[in-house]
Structures are given as structure tokens and as C-alpha cells.
PDB file of C-alpha atoms and ligand atoms in Angstrom:
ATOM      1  CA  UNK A   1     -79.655  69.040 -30.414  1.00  0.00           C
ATOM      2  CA  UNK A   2     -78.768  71.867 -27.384  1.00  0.00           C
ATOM      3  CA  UNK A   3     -76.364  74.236 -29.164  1.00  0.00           C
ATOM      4  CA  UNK A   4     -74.318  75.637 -26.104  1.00  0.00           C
ATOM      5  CA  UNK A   5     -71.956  78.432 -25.997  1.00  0.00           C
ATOM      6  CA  UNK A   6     -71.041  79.019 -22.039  1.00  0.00           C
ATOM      7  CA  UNK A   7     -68.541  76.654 -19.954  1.00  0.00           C
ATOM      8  CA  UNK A   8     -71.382  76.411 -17.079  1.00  0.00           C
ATOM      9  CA  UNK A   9     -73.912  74.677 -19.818  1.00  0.00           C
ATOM     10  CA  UNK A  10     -72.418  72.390 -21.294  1.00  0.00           C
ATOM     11  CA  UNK A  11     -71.288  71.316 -18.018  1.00  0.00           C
ATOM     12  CA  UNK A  12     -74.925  70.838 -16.883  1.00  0.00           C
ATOM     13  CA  UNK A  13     -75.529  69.278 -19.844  1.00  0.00           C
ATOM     14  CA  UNK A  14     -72.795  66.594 -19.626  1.00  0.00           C
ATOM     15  CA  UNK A  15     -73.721  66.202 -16.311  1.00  0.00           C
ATOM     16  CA  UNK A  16     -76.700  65.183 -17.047  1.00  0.00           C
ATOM     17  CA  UNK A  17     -76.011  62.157 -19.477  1.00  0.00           C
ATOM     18  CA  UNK A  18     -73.372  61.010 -16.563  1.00  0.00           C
ATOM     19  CA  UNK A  19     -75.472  60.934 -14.423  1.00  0.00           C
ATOM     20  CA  UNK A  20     -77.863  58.305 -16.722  1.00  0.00           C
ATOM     21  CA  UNK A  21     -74.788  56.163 -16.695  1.00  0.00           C
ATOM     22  CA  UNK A  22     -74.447  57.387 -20.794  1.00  0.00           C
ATOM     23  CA  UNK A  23     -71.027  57.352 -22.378  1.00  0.00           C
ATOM     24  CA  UNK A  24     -69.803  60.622 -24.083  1.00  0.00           C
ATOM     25  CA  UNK A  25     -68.029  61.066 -27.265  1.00  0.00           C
ATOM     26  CA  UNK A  26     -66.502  64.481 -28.209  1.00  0.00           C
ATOM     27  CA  UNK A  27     -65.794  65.106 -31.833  1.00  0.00           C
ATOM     28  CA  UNK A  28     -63.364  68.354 -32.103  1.00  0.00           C
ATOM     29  CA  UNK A  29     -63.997  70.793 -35.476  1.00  0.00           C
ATOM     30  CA  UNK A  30     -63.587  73.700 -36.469  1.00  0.00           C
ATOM     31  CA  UNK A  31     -66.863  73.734 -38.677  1.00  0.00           C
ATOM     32  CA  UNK A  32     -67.406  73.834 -42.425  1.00  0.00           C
ATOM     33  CA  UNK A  33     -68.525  70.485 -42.283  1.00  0.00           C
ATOM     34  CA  UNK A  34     -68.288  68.375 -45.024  1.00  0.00           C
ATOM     35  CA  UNK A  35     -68.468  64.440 -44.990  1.00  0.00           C
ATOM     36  CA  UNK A  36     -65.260  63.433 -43.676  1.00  0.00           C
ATOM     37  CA  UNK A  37     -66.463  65.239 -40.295  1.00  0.00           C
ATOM     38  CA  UNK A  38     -69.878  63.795 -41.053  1.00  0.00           C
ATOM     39  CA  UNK A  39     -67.931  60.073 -40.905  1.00  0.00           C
ATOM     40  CA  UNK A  40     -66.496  61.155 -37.603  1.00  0.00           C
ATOM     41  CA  UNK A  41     -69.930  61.983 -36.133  1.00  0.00           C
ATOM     42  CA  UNK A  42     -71.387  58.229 -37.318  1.00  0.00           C
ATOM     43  CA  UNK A  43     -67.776  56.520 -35.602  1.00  0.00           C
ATOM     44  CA  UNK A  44     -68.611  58.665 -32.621  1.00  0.00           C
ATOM     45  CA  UNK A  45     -72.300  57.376 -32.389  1.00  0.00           C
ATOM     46  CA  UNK A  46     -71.001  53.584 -32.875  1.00  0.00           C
ATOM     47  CA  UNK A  47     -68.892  54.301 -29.535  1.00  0.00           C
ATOM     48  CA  UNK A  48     -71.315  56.258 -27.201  1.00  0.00           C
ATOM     49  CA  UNK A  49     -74.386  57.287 -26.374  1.00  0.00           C
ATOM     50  CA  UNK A  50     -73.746  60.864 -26.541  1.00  0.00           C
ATOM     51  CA  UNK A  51     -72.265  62.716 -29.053  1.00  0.00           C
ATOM     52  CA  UNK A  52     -70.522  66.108 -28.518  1.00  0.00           C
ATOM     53  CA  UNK A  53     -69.270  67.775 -31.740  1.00  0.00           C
ATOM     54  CA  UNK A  54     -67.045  71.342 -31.192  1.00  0.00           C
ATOM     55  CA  UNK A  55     -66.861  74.118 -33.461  1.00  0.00           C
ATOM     56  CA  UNK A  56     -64.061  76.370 -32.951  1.00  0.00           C
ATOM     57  CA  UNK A  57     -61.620  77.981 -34.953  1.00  0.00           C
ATOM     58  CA  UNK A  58     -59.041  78.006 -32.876  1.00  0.00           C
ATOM     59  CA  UNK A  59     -56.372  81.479 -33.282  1.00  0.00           C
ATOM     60  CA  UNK A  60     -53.745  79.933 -31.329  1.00  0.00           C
ATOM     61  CA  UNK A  61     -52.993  77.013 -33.774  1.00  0.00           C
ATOM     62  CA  UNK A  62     -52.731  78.933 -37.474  1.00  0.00           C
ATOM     63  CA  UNK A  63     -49.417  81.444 -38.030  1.00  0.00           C
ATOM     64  CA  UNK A  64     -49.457  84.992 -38.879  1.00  0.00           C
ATOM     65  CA  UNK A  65     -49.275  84.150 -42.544  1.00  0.00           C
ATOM     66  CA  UNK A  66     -51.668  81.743 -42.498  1.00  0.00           C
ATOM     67  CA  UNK A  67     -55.599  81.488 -43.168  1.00  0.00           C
ATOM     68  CA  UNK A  68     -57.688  82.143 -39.886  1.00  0.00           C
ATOM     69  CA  UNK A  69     -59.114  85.367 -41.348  1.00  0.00           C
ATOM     70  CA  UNK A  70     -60.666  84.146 -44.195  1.00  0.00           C
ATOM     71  CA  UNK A  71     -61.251  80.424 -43.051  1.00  0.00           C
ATOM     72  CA  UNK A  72     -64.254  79.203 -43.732  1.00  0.00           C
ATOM     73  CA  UNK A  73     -67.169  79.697 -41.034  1.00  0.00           C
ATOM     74  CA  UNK A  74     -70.757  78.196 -41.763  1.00  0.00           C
ATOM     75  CA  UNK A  75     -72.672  78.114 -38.258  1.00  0.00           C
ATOM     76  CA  UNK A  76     -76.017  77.772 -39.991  1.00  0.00           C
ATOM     77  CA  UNK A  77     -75.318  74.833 -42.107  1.00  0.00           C
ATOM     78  CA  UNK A  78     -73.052  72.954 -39.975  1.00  0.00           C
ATOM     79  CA  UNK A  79     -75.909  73.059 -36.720  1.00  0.00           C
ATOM     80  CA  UNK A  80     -78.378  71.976 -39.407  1.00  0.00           C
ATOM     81  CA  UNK A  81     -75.654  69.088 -40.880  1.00  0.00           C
ATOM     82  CA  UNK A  82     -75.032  67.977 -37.339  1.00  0.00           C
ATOM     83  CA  UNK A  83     -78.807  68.278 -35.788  1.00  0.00           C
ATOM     84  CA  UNK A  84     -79.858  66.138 -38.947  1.00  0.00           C
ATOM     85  CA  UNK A  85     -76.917  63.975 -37.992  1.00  0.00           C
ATOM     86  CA  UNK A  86     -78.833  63.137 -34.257  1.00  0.00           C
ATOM     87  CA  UNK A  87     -75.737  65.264 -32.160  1.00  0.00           C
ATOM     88  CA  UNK A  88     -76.452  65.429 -29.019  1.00  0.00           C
ATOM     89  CA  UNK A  89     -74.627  68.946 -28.495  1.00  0.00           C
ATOM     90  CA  UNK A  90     -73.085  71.518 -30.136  1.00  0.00           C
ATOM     91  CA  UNK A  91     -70.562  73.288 -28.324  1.00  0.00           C
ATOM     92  CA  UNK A  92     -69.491  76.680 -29.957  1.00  0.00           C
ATOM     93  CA  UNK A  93     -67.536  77.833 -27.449  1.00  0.00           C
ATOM     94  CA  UNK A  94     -66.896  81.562 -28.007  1.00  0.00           C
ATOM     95  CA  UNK A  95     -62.744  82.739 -28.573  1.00  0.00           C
ATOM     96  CA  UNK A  96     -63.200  84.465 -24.661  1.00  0.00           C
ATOM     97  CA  UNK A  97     -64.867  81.090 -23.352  1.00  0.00           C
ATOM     98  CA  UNK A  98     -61.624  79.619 -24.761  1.00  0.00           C
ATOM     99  CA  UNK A  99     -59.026  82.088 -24.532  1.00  0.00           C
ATOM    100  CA  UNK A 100     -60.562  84.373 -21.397  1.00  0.00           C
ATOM    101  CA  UNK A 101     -57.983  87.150 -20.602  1.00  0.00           C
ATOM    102  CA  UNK A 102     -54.538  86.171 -18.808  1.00  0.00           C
ATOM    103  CA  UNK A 103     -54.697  82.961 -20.370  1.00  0.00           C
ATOM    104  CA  UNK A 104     -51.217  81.856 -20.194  1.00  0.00           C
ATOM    105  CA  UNK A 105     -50.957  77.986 -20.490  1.00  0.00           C
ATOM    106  CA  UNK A 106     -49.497  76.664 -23.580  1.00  0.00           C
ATOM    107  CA  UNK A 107     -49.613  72.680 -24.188  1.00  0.00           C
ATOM    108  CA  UNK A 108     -46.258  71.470 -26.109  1.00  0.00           C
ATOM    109  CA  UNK A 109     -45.787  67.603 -27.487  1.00  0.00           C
ATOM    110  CA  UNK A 110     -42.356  67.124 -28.140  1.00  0.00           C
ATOM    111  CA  UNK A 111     -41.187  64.647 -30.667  1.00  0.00           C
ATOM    112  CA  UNK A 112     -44.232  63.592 -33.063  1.00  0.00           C
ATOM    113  CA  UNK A 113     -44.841  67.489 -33.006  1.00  0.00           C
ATOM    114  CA  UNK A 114     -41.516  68.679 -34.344  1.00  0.00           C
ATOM    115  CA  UNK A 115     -40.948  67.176 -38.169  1.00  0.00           C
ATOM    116  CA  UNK A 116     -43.485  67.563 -40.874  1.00  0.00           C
ATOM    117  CA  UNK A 117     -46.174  69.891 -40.920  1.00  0.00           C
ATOM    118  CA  UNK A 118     -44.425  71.145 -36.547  1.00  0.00           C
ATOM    119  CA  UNK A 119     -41.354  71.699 -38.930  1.00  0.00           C
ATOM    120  CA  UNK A 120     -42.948  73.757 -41.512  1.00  0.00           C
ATOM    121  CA  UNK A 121     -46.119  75.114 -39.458  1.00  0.00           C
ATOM    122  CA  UNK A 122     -43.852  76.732 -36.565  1.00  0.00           C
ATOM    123  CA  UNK A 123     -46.412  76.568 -33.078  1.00  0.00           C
ATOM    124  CA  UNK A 124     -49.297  74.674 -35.218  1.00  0.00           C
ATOM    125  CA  UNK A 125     -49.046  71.725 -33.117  1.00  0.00           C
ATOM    126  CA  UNK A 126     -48.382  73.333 -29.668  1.00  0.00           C
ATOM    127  CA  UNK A 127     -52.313  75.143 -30.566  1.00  0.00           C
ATOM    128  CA  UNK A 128     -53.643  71.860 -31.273  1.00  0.00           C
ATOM    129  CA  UNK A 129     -52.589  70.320 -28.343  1.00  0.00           C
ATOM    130  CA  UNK A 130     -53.601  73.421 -26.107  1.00  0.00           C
ATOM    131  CA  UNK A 131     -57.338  73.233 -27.646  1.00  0.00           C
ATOM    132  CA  UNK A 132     -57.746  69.896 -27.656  1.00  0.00           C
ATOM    133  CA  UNK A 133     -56.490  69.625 -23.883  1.00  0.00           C
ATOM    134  CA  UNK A 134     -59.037  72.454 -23.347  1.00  0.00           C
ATOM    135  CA  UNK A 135     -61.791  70.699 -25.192  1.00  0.00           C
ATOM    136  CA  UNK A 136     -60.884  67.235 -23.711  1.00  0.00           C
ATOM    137  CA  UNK A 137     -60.887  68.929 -19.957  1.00  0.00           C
ATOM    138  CA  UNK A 138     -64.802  70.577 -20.598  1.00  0.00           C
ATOM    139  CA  UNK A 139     -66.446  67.897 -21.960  1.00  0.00           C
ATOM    140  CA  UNK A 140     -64.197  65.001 -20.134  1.00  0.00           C
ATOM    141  CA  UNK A 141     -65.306  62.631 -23.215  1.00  0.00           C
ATOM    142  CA  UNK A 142     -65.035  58.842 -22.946  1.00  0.00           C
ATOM    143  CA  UNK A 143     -63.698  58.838 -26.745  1.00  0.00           C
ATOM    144  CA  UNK A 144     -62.474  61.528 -28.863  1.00  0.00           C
ATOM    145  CA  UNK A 145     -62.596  60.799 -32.466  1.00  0.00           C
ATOM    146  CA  UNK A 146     -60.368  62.250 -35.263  1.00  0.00           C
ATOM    147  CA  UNK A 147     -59.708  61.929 -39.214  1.00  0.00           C
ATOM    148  CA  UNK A 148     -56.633  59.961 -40.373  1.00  0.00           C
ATOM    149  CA  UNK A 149     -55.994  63.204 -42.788  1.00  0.00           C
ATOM    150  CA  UNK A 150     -54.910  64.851 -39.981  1.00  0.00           C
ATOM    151  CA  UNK A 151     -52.208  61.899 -39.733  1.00  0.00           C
ATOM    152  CA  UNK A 152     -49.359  64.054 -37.343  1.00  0.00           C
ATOM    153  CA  UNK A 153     -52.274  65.760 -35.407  1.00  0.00           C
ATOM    154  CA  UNK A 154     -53.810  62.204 -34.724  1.00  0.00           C
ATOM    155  CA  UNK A 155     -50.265  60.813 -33.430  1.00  0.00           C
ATOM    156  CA  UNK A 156     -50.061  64.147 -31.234  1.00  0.00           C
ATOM    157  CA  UNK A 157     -52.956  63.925 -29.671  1.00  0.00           C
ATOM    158  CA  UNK A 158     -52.452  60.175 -28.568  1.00  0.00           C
ATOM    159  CA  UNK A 159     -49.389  60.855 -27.435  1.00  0.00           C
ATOM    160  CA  UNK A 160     -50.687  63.854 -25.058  1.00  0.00           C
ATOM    161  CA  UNK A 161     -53.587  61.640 -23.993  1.00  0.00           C
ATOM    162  CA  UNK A 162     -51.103  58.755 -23.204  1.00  0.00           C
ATOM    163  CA  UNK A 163     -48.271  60.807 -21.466  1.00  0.00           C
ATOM    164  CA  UNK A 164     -50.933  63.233 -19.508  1.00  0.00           C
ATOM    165  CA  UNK A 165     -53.418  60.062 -18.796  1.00  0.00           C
ATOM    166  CA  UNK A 166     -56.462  61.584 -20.137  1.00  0.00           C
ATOM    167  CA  UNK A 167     -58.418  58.358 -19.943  1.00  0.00           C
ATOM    168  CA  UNK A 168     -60.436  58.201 -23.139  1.00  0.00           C
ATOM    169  CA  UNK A 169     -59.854  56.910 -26.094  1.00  0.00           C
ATOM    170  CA  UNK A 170     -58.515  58.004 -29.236  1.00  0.00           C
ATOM    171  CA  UNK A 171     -59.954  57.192 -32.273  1.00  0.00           C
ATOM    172  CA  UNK A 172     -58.628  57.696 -35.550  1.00  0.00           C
ATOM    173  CA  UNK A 173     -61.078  57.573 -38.595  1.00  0.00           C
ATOM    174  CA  UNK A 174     -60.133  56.492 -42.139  1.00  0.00           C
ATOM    175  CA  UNK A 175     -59.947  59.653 -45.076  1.00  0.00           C
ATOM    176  CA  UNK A 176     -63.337  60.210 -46.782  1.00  0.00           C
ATOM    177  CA  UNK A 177     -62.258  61.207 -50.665  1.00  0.00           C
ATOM    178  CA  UNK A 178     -63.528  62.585 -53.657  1.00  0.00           C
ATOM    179  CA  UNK A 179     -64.559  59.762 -56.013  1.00  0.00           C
ATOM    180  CA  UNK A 180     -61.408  61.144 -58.020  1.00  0.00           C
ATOM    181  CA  UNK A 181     -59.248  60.374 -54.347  1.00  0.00           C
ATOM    182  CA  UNK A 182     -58.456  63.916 -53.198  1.00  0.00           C
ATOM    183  CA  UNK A 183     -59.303  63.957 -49.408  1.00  0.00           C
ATOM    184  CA  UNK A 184     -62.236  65.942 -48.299  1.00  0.00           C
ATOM    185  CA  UNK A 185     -60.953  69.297 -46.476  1.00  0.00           C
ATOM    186  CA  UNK A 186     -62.178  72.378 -45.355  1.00  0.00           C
ATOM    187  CA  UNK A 187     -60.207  73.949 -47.233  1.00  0.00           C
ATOM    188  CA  UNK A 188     -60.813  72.799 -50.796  1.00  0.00           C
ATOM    189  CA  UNK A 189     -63.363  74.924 -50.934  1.00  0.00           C
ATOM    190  CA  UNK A 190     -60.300  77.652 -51.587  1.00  0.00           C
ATOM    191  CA  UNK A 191     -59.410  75.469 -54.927  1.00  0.00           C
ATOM    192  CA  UNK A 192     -60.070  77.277 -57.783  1.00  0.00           C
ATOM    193  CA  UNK A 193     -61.588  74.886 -60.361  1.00  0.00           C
ATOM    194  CA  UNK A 194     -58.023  74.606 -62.478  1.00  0.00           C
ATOM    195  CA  UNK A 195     -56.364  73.835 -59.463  1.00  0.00           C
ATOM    196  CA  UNK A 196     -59.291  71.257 -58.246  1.00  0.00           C
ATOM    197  CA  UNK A 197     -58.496  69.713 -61.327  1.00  0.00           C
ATOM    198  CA  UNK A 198     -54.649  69.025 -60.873  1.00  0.00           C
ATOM    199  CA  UNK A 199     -54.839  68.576 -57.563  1.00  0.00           C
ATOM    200  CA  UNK A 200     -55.961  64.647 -57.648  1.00  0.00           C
ATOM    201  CA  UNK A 201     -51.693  64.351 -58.687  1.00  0.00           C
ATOM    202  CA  UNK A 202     -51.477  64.153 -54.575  1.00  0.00           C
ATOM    203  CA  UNK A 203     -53.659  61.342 -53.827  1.00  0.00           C
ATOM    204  CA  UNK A 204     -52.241  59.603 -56.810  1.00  0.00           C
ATOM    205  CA  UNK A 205     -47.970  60.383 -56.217  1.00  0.00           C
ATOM    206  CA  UNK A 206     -48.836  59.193 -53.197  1.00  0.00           C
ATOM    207  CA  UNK A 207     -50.536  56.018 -54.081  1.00  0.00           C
ATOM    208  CA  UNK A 208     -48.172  55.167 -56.795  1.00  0.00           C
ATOM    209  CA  UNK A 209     -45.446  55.547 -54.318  1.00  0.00           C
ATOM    210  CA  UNK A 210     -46.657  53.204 -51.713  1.00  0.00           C
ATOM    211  CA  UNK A 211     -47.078  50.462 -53.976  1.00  0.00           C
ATOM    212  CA  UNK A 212     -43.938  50.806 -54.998  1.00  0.00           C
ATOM    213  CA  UNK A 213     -42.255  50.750 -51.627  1.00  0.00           C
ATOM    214  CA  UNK A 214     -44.862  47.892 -50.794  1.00  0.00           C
ATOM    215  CA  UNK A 215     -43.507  45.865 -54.399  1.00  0.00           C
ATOM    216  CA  UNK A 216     -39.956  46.613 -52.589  1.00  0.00           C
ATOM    217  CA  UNK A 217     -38.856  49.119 -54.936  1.00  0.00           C
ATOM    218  CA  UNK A 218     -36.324  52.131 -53.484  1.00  0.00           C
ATOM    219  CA  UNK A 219     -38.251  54.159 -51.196  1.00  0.00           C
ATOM    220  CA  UNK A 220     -36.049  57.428 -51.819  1.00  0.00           C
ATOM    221  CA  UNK A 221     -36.815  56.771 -55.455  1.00  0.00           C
ATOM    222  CA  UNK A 222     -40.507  56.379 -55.762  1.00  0.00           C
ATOM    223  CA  UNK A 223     -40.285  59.537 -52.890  1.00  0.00           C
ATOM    224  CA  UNK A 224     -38.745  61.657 -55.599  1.00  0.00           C
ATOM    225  CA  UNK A 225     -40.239  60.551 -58.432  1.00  0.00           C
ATOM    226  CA  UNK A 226     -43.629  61.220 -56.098  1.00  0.00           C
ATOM    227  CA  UNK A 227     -42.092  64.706 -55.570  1.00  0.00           C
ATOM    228  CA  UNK A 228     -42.278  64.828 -59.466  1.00  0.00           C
ATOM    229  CA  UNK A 229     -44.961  64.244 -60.459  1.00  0.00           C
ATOM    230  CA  UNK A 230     -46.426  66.418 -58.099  1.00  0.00           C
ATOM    231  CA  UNK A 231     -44.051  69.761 -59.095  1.00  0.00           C
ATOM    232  CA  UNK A 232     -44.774  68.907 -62.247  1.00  0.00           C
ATOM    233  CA  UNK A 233     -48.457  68.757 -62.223  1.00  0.00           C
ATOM    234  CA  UNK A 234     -48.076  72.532 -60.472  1.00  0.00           C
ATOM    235  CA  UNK A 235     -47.604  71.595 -56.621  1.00  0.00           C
ATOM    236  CA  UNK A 236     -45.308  73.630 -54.492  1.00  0.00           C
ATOM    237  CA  UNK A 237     -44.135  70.616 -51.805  1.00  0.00           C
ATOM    238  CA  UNK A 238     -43.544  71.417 -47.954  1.00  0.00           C
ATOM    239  CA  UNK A 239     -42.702  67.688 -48.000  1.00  0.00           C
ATOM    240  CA  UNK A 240     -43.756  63.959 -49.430  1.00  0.00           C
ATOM    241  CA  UNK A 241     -41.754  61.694 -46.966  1.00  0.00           C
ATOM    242  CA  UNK A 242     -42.327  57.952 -45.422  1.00  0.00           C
ATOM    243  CA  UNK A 243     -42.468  57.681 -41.568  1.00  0.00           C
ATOM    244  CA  UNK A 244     -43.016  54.671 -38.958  1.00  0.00           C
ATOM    245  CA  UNK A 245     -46.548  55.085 -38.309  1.00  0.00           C
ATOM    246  CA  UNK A 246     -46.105  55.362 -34.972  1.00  0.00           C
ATOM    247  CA  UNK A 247     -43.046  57.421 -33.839  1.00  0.00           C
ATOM    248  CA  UNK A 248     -43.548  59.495 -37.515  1.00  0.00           C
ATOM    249  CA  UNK A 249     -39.608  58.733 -37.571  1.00  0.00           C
ATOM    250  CA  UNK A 250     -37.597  56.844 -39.528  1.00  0.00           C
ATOM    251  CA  UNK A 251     -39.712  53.869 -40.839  1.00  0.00           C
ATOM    252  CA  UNK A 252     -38.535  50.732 -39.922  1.00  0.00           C
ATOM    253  CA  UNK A 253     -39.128  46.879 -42.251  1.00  0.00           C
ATOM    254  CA  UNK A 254     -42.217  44.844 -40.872  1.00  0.00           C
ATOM    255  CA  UNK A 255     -43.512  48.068 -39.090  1.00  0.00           C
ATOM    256  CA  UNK A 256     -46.242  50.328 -40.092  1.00  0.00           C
ATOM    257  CA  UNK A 257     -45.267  52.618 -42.571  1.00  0.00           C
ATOM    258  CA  UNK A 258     -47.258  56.117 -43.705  1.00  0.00           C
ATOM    259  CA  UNK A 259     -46.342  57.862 -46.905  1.00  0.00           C
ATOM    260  CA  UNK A 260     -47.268  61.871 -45.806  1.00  0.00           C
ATOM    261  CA  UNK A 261     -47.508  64.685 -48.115  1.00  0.00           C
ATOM    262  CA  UNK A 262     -48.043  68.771 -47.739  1.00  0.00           C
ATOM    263  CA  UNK A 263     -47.878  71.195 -50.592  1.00  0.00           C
ATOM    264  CA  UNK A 264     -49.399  74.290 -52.119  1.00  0.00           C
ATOM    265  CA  UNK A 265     -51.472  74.198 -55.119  1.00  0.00           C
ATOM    266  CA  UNK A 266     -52.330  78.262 -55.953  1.00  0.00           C
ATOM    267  CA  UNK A 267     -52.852  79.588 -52.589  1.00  0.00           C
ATOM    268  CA  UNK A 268     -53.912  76.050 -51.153  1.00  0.00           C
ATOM    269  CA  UNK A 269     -51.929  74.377 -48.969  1.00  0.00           C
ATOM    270  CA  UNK A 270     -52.865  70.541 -49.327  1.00  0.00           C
ATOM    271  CA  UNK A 271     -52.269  67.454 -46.990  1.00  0.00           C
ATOM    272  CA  UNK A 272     -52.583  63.628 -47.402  1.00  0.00           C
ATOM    273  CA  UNK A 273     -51.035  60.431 -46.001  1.00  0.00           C
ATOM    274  CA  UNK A 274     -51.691  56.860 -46.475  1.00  0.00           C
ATOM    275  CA  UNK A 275     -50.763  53.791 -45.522  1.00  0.00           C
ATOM    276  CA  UNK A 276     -47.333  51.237 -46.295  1.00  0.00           C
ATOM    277  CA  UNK A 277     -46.637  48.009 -45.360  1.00  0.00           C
ATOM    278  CA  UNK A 278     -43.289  48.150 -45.066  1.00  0.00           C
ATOM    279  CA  UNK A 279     -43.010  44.201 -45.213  1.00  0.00           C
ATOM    280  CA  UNK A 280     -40.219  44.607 -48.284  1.00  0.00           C
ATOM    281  CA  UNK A 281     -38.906  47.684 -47.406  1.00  0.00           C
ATOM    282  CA  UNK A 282     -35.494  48.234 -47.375  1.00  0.00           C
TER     283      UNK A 282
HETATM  284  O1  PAF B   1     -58.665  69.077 -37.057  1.00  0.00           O
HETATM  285  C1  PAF B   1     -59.208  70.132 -36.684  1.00  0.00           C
HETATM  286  O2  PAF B   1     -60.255  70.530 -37.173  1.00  0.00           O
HETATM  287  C2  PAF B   1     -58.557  70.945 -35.590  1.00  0.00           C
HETATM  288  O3  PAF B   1     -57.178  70.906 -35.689  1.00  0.00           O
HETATM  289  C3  PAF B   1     -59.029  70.567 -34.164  1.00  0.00           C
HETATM  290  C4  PAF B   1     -58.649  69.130 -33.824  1.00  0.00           C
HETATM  291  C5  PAF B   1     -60.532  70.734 -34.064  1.00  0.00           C
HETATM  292  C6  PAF B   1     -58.365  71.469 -33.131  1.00  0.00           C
HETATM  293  O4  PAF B   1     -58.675  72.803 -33.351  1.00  0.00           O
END
């Protein structure tokens, strides 16, 4: 595995596979690798030759109250994780690489950006799309592949690469979970082991409430008594609500649905989403 950290490099380097008539696939992290990003690196080798994994922990896409500071960063293990993993290259782009000075260009989805985590992460989504545009434009990737966990940045992101004709392909890949169902994240490595422990209410509100909607119960009732459960078992909610899977508006009968949840356990702030079929709904 090259591990590059200048533009010029990884250029050469990409150049190089093109030029063997190789097909790239980028998979964008910000490190702490665990094996949901692990999943995204075997997807990515089932739909290339190449395989480009980023690590960068990108400023522009966390608020001033949130956790870039102390976010996890774990160069050594992750380059060992992902060399192990047969990675091609590791790009570690440096925050000047990224961000050099006079940078000015911000990248702005409306819509699928704007409800959800855009309405309670203010600018979250506009730094997503501006890094992943950036990351898309250096490596110029045949496929870019992406976990379902990250179910409103997934639907961003396609909807940037559709309306800005990127020309690759977006894949979304399904949530690796504990064997208790809590989603792998970064950032449960912040839950102390009390809140660890109540924090598998999420996966399950959530999967109670779909099978209700699915067994054509009342959605706004198995949302609240989702909501419930969850305050209940010591969550703070940003939001459980159902969305078209799609749009992320209002969900619509015989369309994809997706049950999405944010909320704080401690000082963890949690996310999950599966899916509904919303064949009885309504
Ligand atoms: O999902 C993430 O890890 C990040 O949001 C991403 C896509 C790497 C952009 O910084």
C-alpha cells in the first residue's frame, strides 16, 4: 500500500493504474477504522481494481460545539487495518492540501441537505459535500462507496454526483452492527460502558417501529412510542422520523420508506436508520 500525502502523488499514482486500463474505487473516511469501514473497503474491491481509501477529518463539516478536537485519530492502526486489507492507497491528505489558504469555495445541496441531521447540524452537510467534491475531483474514482448509517449523507452525495454529473457511481453499503444491533461508529468509542449498555434502545425503537408501520399500524404512533422508549431508556432525541427513501420527505404508500433516528446518550450523539416497506402504510 503507497500511503500519500501531496496532491502531485497521488495523482501520479492514479495515473498510473489508468493508464493499465484499471478501474478506481475511492472510499472517503475520516479514520478510526472499525469494521463497518472495513465492509466498505471489501464492496470497493468487488467493484474495481484499485482501491483508494481517504483519511481526513475534515474541520469544515463539524460545528463549533461539536467534536473535531477530540475526535478520534489512529493513523498507525488504520494504515496497518487497511494495508492488511490489500488498499491500494492511502491518501492522508494534510488540512493545507485540503484547505490551502484563500480557499473560498463552499459546495451546498439543497433539499435532502436541509431536514434531519442539515436541520439540527447547521453547515454539516454543506462540509460534506465540499470534501467529498474535493476528494471525488483528486482521485476522479469510477465508484465511491459509502455506509447506509450515514443514510442523509448517502442521499446528498448522490444527489451532488447526479446534479453536477460526476460520472461514478455511488454505492451505498448496508450497516455493520454490534451482535446486540447498535451500528458500528467512530464514535462509540466515546460511550461510557453504562451508556454502551442502554444504548442498543436505538437499534431496537427503531426496529420495533418499522414493523409496526410495515404490519400497517399508525406511523405517528409507533414514531412516538419509538421516541419513548428511547427518552426513557436515557436518550436525548434530535429526531426519530420516517422519510421516502429517496427525497428524505414525506414518505409516500408503495415507496421506500426509512425510519431515521439522532440522539444523545451522555455526551454521545448517536445515529441510525433502517429500512420500511411502506406497502400498508397509511
Ligand atoms: O462519513 C464520513 O466519514 C465523512 O462524512 C466523509 C464522507 C469521509 C466526509 O468527510
Amino acid at each position: 500500500m503507497q500511503t500519500v500525502r501531496q496532491l502531485a502523488d497521488l495523482r501520479e499514482a492514479i495515473a498510473a493504474f489508468r493508464k493499465a486500463g484499471e478501474r478506481v474505487a475511492l472510499v472517503p473516511t475520516m479514520g478510526a477504522l472499525h469494521a463497518g469501514h472495513m465492509a466498505l473497503v471489501e464492496a470497493a474491491k468487488r467493484h474495481a481494481d484499485r482501491v483508494v481509501v481517504s483519511i481526513f477529518v475534515n474541520p469544515k463539516q463539524f460545528g463549533p460545539n461539536e467534536d473535531f478536537a477530540q475526535y478520534p485519530r489512529k493513523e498507525l492502526a488504520d494504515s496497518t487495518m487497511l494495508s492488511k486489507a490489500g488498499v491500494d492507497i492511502l491518501w492522508l491528505p494534510p488540512v493545507e492540501v485540503m484547505y490551502p489558504a484563500g480557499f473560498a469555495t463552499n459546495v451546498s445541496v439543497s433539499g435532502v441537505s436541509e431536514t434531519l441531521d442539515g436541520a439540527a447540524r447547521p453547515g454539516h452537510f454543506d462540509g460534506v459535500a465540499t470534501v467529498v467534491s474535493k476528494l471525488f475531483n483528486q482521485v476522479r474514482p469510477d465508484a465511491a462507496l459509502f455506509g447506509e448509517k450515514d443514510f442523509q449523507q448517502l442521499a446528498v452525495v448522490r444527489r451532488m454526483a447526479a446534479d453536477l454529473d460526476m460520472g461514478l457511481e455511488v454505492i451505498g453499503v448496508v450497516t455493520q452492527r454490534d451482535d446486540d444491533g447498535l451500528a458500528l461508529s467512530s464514535r462509540n468509542a466515546y460511550l461510557l460502558p453504562e451508556d454502551r449498555v442502554k444504548a442498543v434502545a436505538l437499534p431496537r425503537a427503531l426496529g420495533a417501529a418499522a414493523r409496526a408501520i410495515e404490519e400497517g399500524g399508525d406511523a405517528q404512533a409507533a414514531l412516538a412510542h419509538a421516541r419513548d422508549v428511547m427518552t426513557a431508556a436515557g436518550f436525548v432525541l434530535d429526531y426519530v422520523e420516517l422519510v421516502d427513501a429517496e427525497t428524505l420527505g414525506a414518505p409516500e404508500k408503495g415507496r421506500p420508506g426509512r425510519l431515521l433516528a439522532a440522539a444523545r446518550i451522555g455526551t454521545t450523539r448517536l445515529i441510525d436508520n433502517i429500512p420500511v416497506n411502506l406497502n400498508n402504510y397509511g
